[in-house]
Amino acid sequence: MIERVKVAVVGVGNNTSALVQGLALYRQSGSLVGIRRPMIDGLGVGDIGVVAAFATSAEKIGRDLTEAIFLAPNNFPRLDCDLPRAGVPVTKGLVDATGVPRVAAALAGAEVLLYSAPSGRPETARAYAEAAHHAGVAFINTTSDPVARDPHLLGRFEAAGLPLLGDDLASQFGTSVLHNTLLRLLQERGLTLVSSYQVNLGGTEDFRNLVDNPNTKKQSKLNALSEGHPAADQPAADRPAAGTVEVAPLGYLPHLRSQKVAHLNIEAQGWGETAVSLDVKLTVHDPSGAAGVNIDLVRIAASALRDGRGGYSAEVTSLLKSPPGTAV
């Protein structure tokens, strides 16, 4: 029997709420709805156990994880499942690098550290990566802050036999995945792109944070689109006048709660330079999209750790917006 994967989480927000509740639901129901890969290297969706959690919110510190995930400002809905107490008290997280030894000690027994804090805090993300390296734990960076894109850090993890996966989740079915697919379809069918844009609106704290601290998020979204349209990863000043792809600033609308509403537009030309226009509206629960990807990243990281395969795994590239080698 394969041993359950022991995971520590950083950030007790909506994404962690979706993951923790989803783990309970799938264990109890046996459902495969919304599951991309039921088994990865012998590990099922239910073979994940959270053994530690870190947060900086005073209201969440000291609470059992299954209580903390429902505290404001979290707004991901309750799923239809029984949620027993985890027996995992939320621990005070890092505010600077001085706490790295303390966090590393708290990771004893964990195999994977899932960094699911808000984007826009690169120093904090790097500090948690250092704690994971010190503790001999695999590290997953779900934010747009550059961690796995740091060649020196990636080399250290590889040399130590520790997986380092990141950066930035490509949601299970989100705006970037859909936009990229449509742009590639245009190329495959021989249409000429004139212009395209995406607009993302949401009501989670992550959206609020990214509106105030966009930092690397826009570049990460452009990284995710560059495969579908090569000009997307170029600075705006260097892009051609035609065929541009733009990502509008994120919008925070509290009444949307955990839902994200995205609008995509594509203007193109077909045979005879005739016009083709496409408008798409996508509505999803953003934290569900994260959990649907995290469940695979965690199992891949654990399997790599157990096999002694350190560094980045190309297997996860499709699950990320900004893997190693993309722009920072």
Tab-separated table of C-alpha atoms in Angstrom:
chain	number	residue	atom	x	y	z
A	1	MET	CA	0.000	0.000	0.000
A	2	ILE	CA	1.375	3.407	-0.999
A	3	GLU	CA	1.882	5.827	1.875
A	4	ARG	CA	-0.329	8.908	1.883
A	5	VAL	CA	1.431	12.103	0.771
A	6	LYS	CA	2.078	14.511	3.646
A	7	VAL	CA	1.544	18.100	2.531
A	8	ALA	CA	2.146	21.432	4.274
A	9	VAL	CA	0.292	24.477	2.920
A	10	VAL	CA	1.249	28.149	3.018
A	11	GLY	CA	-1.797	30.360	2.913
A	12	VAL	CA	-5.164	29.404	4.405
A	13	GLY	CA	-7.272	31.223	1.848
A	14	ASN	CA	-9.851	30.189	-0.717
A	15	ASN	CA	-7.527	27.923	-2.701
A	16	THR	CA	-6.665	25.947	0.423
A	17	SER	CA	-10.351	25.822	1.371
A	18	ALA	CA	-11.211	24.345	-2.032
A	19	LEU	CA	-8.398	21.791	-1.745
A	20	VAL	CA	-9.134	20.673	1.821
A	21	GLN	CA	-12.881	20.400	1.261
A	22	GLY	CA	-12.375	18.660	-2.069
A	23	LEU	CA	-10.105	16.035	-0.522
A	24	ALA	CA	-12.838	15.190	2.004
A	25	LEU	CA	-15.556	15.112	-0.667
A	26	TYR	CA	-13.667	12.782	-2.996
A	27	ARG	CA	-12.679	10.413	-0.193
A	28	GLN	CA	-16.300	10.121	0.933
A	29	SER	CA	-18.000	9.973	-2.461
A	30	GLY	CA	-15.498	8.155	-4.658
A	31	SER	CA	-16.576	10.535	-7.420
A	32	LEU	CA	-14.317	11.261	-10.381
A	33	VAL	CA	-16.158	14.420	-11.453
A	34	GLY	CA	-13.689	17.205	-12.207
A	35	ILE	CA	-10.641	14.927	-11.842
A	36	ARG	CA	-8.025	15.194	-14.580
A	37	ARG	CA	-5.910	12.190	-13.516
A	38	PRO	CA	-7.475	9.763	-11.013
A	39	MET	CA	-4.096	8.092	-10.406
A	40	ILE	CA	-0.550	9.438	-10.640
A	41	ASP	CA	2.224	6.932	-9.931
A	42	GLY	CA	-0.144	4.915	-7.756
A	43	LEU	CA	-1.405	7.942	-5.817
A	44	GLY	CA	-5.135	8.630	-5.855
A	45	VAL	CA	-6.877	11.902	-5.163
A	46	GLY	CA	-7.665	10.791	-1.614
A	47	ASP	CA	-4.047	9.855	-0.873
A	48	ILE	CA	-3.176	13.375	0.264
A	49	GLY	CA	-3.045	14.481	3.882
A	50	VAL	CA	-2.382	18.017	5.119
A	51	VAL	CA	0.011	17.883	8.082
A	52	ALA	CA	0.880	21.572	8.564
A	53	ALA	CA	-0.533	24.974	7.619
A	54	PHE	CA	0.955	28.470	7.783
A	55	ALA	CA	-0.814	31.836	7.687
A	56	THR	CA	-0.245	35.408	8.839
A	57	SER	CA	-3.851	36.268	9.735
A	58	ALA	CA	-4.196	36.610	13.509
A	59	GLU	CA	-7.764	35.291	13.307
A	60	LYS	CA	-6.618	32.033	11.693
A	61	ILE	CA	-3.451	31.315	13.686
A	62	GLY	CA	-4.098	28.656	16.322
A	63	ARG	CA	-7.398	27.517	14.772
A	64	ASP	CA	-7.872	24.028	13.409
A	65	LEU	CA	-7.363	24.082	9.641
A	66	THR	CA	-10.956	22.966	9.000
A	67	GLU	CA	-12.225	25.963	10.976
A	68	ALA	CA	-9.773	28.508	9.583
A	69	ILE	CA	-10.696	27.874	5.943
A	70	PHE	CA	-14.193	29.276	6.580
A	71	LEU	CA	-13.109	32.480	8.307
A	72	ALA	CA	-13.477	35.829	6.535
A	73	PRO	CA	-12.346	37.056	4.112
A	74	ASN	CA	-12.516	33.513	2.651
A	75	ASN	CA	-15.644	33.123	0.537
A	76	PHE	CA	-15.357	29.781	-1.250
A	77	PRO	CA	-18.655	27.925	-0.656
A	78	ARG	CA	-19.057	24.890	1.596
A	79	LEU	CA	-19.038	21.669	-0.381
A	80	ASP	CA	-21.524	18.896	0.290
A	81	CYS	CA	-19.343	16.697	2.503
A	82	ASP	CA	-18.558	15.953	6.136
A	83	LEU	CA	-15.415	17.757	7.189
A	84	PRO	CA	-13.882	16.263	10.346
A	85	ARG	CA	-11.359	18.262	12.311
A	86	ALA	CA	-7.955	18.024	10.732
A	87	GLY	CA	-6.023	18.115	13.991
A	88	VAL	CA	-3.736	20.606	12.241
A	89	PRO	CA	-3.514	23.988	13.983
A	90	VAL	CA	-2.644	26.910	11.732
A	91	THR	CA	0.877	28.101	12.536
A	92	LYS	CA	2.200	31.647	12.263
A	93	GLY	CA	3.810	32.044	8.872
A	94	LEU	CA	6.819	33.990	7.677
A	95	VAL	CA	6.899	37.741	7.506
A	96	ASP	CA	10.610	37.865	6.632
A	97	ALA	CA	13.557	35.513	6.169
A	98	THR	CA	14.435	35.459	9.881
A	99	GLY	CA	11.713	32.855	10.453
A	100	VAL	CA	13.104	30.326	7.971
A	101	PRO	CA	14.659	28.007	10.612
A	102	ARG	CA	11.391	27.944	12.588
A	103	VAL	CA	9.332	27.029	9.524
A	104	ALA	CA	11.883	24.444	8.416
A	105	ALA	CA	11.598	22.762	11.823
A	106	ALA	CA	7.784	22.795	11.552
A	107	LEU	CA	8.045	20.960	8.236
A	108	ALA	CA	9.391	17.825	9.911
A	109	GLY	CA	7.380	14.910	8.556
A	110	ALA	CA	6.096	16.767	5.487
A	111	GLU	CA	7.079	15.781	1.961
A	112	VAL	CA	5.665	18.685	-0.047
A	113	LEU	CA	5.278	22.386	0.739
A	114	LEU	CA	2.479	23.943	-1.326
A	115	TYR	CA	2.964	27.715	-1.473
A	116	SER	CA	-0.532	29.121	-1.993
A	117	ALA	CA	-0.167	32.603	-0.510
A	118	PRO	CA	-1.078	35.736	-2.516
A	119	SER	CA	1.150	36.731	-5.425
A	120	GLY	CA	3.230	39.887	-5.240
A	121	ARG	CA	5.456	38.900	-2.310
A	122	PRO	CA	8.604	37.529	-3.974
A	123	GLU	CA	10.783	37.774	-0.855
A	124	THR	CA	8.281	35.727	1.142
A	125	ALA	CA	7.968	33.099	-1.600
A	126	ARG	CA	11.745	32.776	-1.737
A	127	ALA	CA	11.965	32.482	2.073
A	128	TYR	CA	9.517	29.560	2.092
A	129	ALA	CA	11.476	27.903	-0.706
A	130	GLU	CA	14.612	28.209	1.431
A	131	ALA	CA	12.747	26.650	4.379
A	132	ALA	CA	11.656	23.741	2.181
A	133	HIS	CA	15.220	23.244	0.918
A	134	HIS	CA	16.548	23.274	4.485
A	135	ALA	CA	13.903	20.731	5.578
A	136	GLY	CA	14.412	18.401	2.605
A	137	VAL	CA	10.897	19.013	1.265
A	138	ALA	CA	9.604	19.447	-2.291
A	139	PHE	CA	8.374	22.970	-3.061
A	140	ILE	CA	5.482	24.047	-5.294
A	141	ASN	CA	5.057	27.730	-6.112
A	142	THR	CA	1.506	28.474	-7.252
A	143	THR	CA	2.069	32.248	-7.451
A	144	SER	CA	3.435	34.466	-10.217
A	145	ASP	CA	6.463	35.415	-8.106
A	146	PRO	CA	9.629	33.973	-9.709
A	147	VAL	CA	10.959	31.000	-7.752
A	148	ALA	CA	11.376	28.066	-10.130
A	149	ARG	CA	12.501	30.618	-12.759
A	150	ASP	CA	15.548	31.398	-10.599
A	151	PRO	CA	18.254	29.194	-12.221
A	152	HIS	CA	20.490	29.274	-9.136
A	153	LEU	CA	17.746	28.175	-6.758
A	154	LEU	CA	16.506	25.553	-9.204
A	155	GLY	CA	20.035	24.176	-9.460
A	156	ARG	CA	20.312	23.886	-5.674
A	157	PHE	CA	17.039	21.955	-5.468
A	158	GLU	CA	18.120	19.664	-8.288
A	159	ALA	CA	21.465	18.962	-6.634
A	160	ALA	CA	19.702	18.120	-3.371
A	161	GLY	CA	17.264	15.742	-5.058
A	162	LEU	CA	14.329	17.987	-4.155
A	163	PRO	CA	11.571	18.865	-6.663
A	164	LEU	CA	10.925	22.564	-7.325
A	165	LEU	CA	7.768	23.133	-9.366
A	166	GLY	CA	6.428	26.509	-10.540
A	167	ASP	CA	5.677	29.245	-11.267
A	168	ASP	CA	2.000	30.294	-11.272
A	169	LEU	CA	-0.885	27.909	-11.775
A	170	ALA	CA	-2.639	27.594	-15.091
A	171	SER	CA	-6.121	27.086	-13.700
A	172	GLN	CA	-7.853	23.799	-14.548
A	173	PHE	CA	-10.167	25.638	-16.961
A	174	GLY	CA	-9.350	29.321	-16.756
A	175	THR	CA	-8.908	32.369	-18.919
A	176	SER	CA	-5.299	31.738	-19.903
A	177	VAL	CA	-5.902	28.104	-20.888
A	178	LEU	CA	-8.945	28.999	-22.971
A	179	HIS	CA	-7.320	32.077	-24.533
A	180	ASN	CA	-4.169	30.172	-25.456
A	181	THR	CA	-6.210	27.365	-27.030
A	182	LEU	CA	-8.207	29.794	-29.166
A	183	LEU	CA	-5.071	31.623	-30.334
A	184	ARG	CA	-3.438	28.340	-31.308
A	185	LEU	CA	-6.601	27.306	-33.154
A	186	LEU	CA	-6.404	30.484	-35.239
A	187	GLN	CA	-2.836	29.649	-36.227
A	188	GLU	CA	-3.674	26.032	-37.005
A	189	ARG	CA	-6.584	27.062	-39.244
A	190	GLY	CA	-4.549	29.692	-41.085
A	191	LEU	CA	-6.331	32.804	-39.844
A	192	THR	CA	-4.411	36.040	-39.271
A	193	LEU	CA	-4.773	37.602	-35.839
A	194	VAL	CA	-5.531	41.319	-35.789
A	195	SER	CA	-5.975	41.856	-32.045
A	196	SER	CA	-7.066	40.059	-28.898
A	197	TYR	CA	-7.609	40.860	-25.242
A	198	GLN	CA	-8.776	39.344	-21.992
A	199	VAL	CA	-10.451	40.939	-18.970
A	200	ASN	CA	-10.636	39.154	-15.593
A	201	LEU	CA	-12.961	40.117	-12.729
A	202	GLY	CA	-13.171	38.379	-9.347
A	203	GLY	CA	-14.193	38.760	-5.728
A	204	THR	CA	-11.570	36.830	-3.764
A	205	GLU	CA	-8.827	38.325	-1.618
A	206	ASP	CA	-6.319	37.184	-4.214
A	207	PHE	CA	-8.023	39.410	-6.770
A	208	ARG	CA	-8.068	42.311	-4.332
A	209	ASN	CA	-4.378	41.822	-3.606
A	210	LEU	CA	-3.464	41.592	-7.285
A	211	VAL	CA	-5.351	44.789	-8.099
A	212	ASP	CA	-3.246	46.581	-5.475
A	213	ASN	CA	-0.005	44.681	-6.189
A	214	PRO	CA	-0.042	43.453	-9.810
A	215	ASN	CA	3.760	43.094	-9.967
A	216	THR	CA	4.563	39.936	-11.950
A	217	LYS	CA	1.005	38.743	-12.641
A	218	LYS	CA	0.536	40.435	-16.021
A	219	GLN	CA	3.836	39.092	-17.321
A	220	SER	CA	2.891	35.615	-16.107
A	221	LYS	CA	-0.402	35.783	-18.015
A	222	LEU	CA	1.463	36.890	-21.130
A	223	ASN	CA	3.846	33.958	-20.645
A	224	ALA	CA	0.847	31.628	-20.674
A	225	LEU	CA	-0.340	33.091	-23.974
A	226	SER	CA	3.026	33.152	-25.756
A	227	GLU	CA	2.669	29.593	-27.050
A	228	GLY	CA	-0.604	30.500	-28.730
A	229	HIS	CA	0.734	33.790	-30.087
A	230	PRO	CA	4.513	34.398	-30.161
A	231	ALA	CA	4.150	38.192	-29.920
A	232	ALA	CA	2.376	37.913	-26.567
A	233	ASP	CA	5.589	37.571	-24.563
A	234	GLN	CA	7.171	40.664	-26.095
A	235	PRO	CA	7.075	44.060	-24.387
A	236	ALA	CA	4.223	46.196	-25.712
A	237	ALA	CA	6.664	48.630	-27.351
A	238	ASP	CA	8.262	45.802	-29.352
A	239	ARG	CA	5.078	44.148	-30.624
A	240	PRO	CA	3.931	44.641	-34.212
A	241	ALA	CA	1.062	47.043	-34.817
A	242	ALA	CA	-1.146	44.157	-35.951
A	243	GLY	CA	-1.625	40.843	-34.143
A	244	THR	CA	-1.370	42.195	-30.617
A	245	VAL	CA	-2.534	40.308	-27.534
A	246	GLU	CA	-3.358	42.355	-24.451
A	247	VAL	CA	-4.223	41.490	-20.841
A	248	ALA	CA	-6.290	44.168	-19.102
A	249	PRO	CA	-5.625	44.981	-15.425
A	250	LEU	CA	-7.534	42.712	-13.036
A	251	GLY	CA	-10.790	43.993	-11.556
A	252	TYR	CA	-11.909	43.347	-7.961
A	253	LEU	CA	-15.683	43.110	-7.441
A	254	PRO	CA	-16.475	41.785	-3.921
A	255	HIS	CA	-20.009	40.646	-4.804
A	256	LEU	CA	-18.555	38.001	-7.167
A	257	ARG	CA	-17.111	36.235	-4.112
A	258	SER	CA	-15.123	33.165	-5.258
A	259	GLN	CA	-16.376	33.364	-8.818
A	260	LYS	CA	-14.246	34.746	-11.633
A	261	VAL	CA	-15.825	36.278	-14.703
A	262	ALA	CA	-13.606	36.581	-17.755
A	263	HIS	CA	-14.225	38.188	-21.140
A	264	LEU	CA	-12.169	37.261	-24.200
A	265	ASN	CA	-12.170	38.966	-27.570
A	266	ILE	CA	-10.407	37.897	-30.748
A	267	GLU	CA	-10.406	39.841	-34.002
A	268	ALA	CA	-8.926	38.057	-37.002
A	269	GLN	CA	-8.990	37.841	-40.782
A	270	GLY	CA	-9.707	34.832	-42.929
A	271	TRP	CA	-9.607	34.131	-46.655
A	272	GLY	CA	-9.854	37.272	-48.736
A	273	GLU	CA	-9.038	39.385	-45.643
A	274	THR	CA	-12.633	39.009	-44.461
A	275	ALA	CA	-13.327	39.719	-40.793
A	276	VAL	CA	-13.720	37.102	-38.079
A	277	SER	CA	-14.763	38.231	-34.581
A	278	LEU	CA	-15.134	36.110	-31.442
A	279	ASP	CA	-16.362	37.109	-27.971
A	280	VAL	CA	-16.406	34.621	-25.087
A	281	LYS	CA	-17.576	34.932	-21.492
A	282	LEU	CA	-16.257	32.429	-18.936
A	283	THR	CA	-17.565	32.087	-15.372
A	284	VAL	CA	-15.814	29.712	-12.943
A	285	HIS	CA	-15.065	29.329	-9.243
A	286	ASP	CA	-11.432	30.409	-9.272
A	287	PRO	CA	-10.354	28.380	-6.179
A	288	SER	CA	-11.787	25.185	-7.691
A	289	GLY	CA	-9.656	25.754	-10.759
A	290	ALA	CA	-6.589	26.028	-8.532
A	291	ALA	CA	-7.401	22.913	-6.496
A	292	GLY	CA	-7.978	20.884	-9.666
A	293	VAL	CA	-4.376	21.606	-10.663
A	294	ASN	CA	-2.796	21.502	-7.199
A	295	ILE	CA	-3.976	17.940	-6.665
A	296	ASP	CA	-1.841	16.865	-9.629
A	297	LEU	CA	1.150	19.045	-8.748
A	298	VAL	CA	1.267	17.647	-5.207
A	299	ARG	CA	1.219	14.032	-6.373
A	300	ILE	CA	3.830	14.640	-9.075
A	301	ALA	CA	6.098	16.419	-6.581
A	302	ALA	CA	5.725	13.639	-4.001
A	303	SER	CA	6.453	10.923	-6.548
A	304	ALA	CA	9.546	12.776	-7.779
A	305	LEU	CA	10.759	13.288	-4.205
A	306	ARG	CA	10.342	9.604	-3.371
A	307	ASP	CA	12.279	8.693	-6.520
A	308	GLY	CA	15.048	11.215	-5.753
A	309	ARG	CA	14.314	13.292	-8.861
A	310	GLY	CA	15.176	16.868	-7.946
A	311	GLY	CA	14.565	20.153	-9.723
A	312	TYR	CA	11.887	20.831	-12.304
A	313	SER	CA	9.730	18.173	-13.942
A	314	ALA	CA	8.674	18.844	-17.536
A	315	GLU	CA	5.547	16.799	-16.798
A	316	VAL	CA	3.968	19.808	-15.072
A	317	THR	CA	4.581	22.420	-17.790
A	318	SER	CA	0.981	22.369	-19.027
A	319	LEU	CA	-0.205	23.066	-15.459
A	320	LEU	CA	1.742	26.323	-15.129
A	321	LYS	CA	1.697	29.786	-16.652
A	322	SER	CA	5.389	30.592	-16.124
A	323	PRO	CA	7.635	27.528	-15.968
A	324	PRO	CA	11.435	27.846	-15.980
A	325	GLY	CA	12.702	29.611	-19.082
A	326	THR	CA	9.783	32.026	-19.405
A	327	ALA	CA	10.076	35.747	-18.798
A	328	VAL	CA	10.169	37.233	-15.279
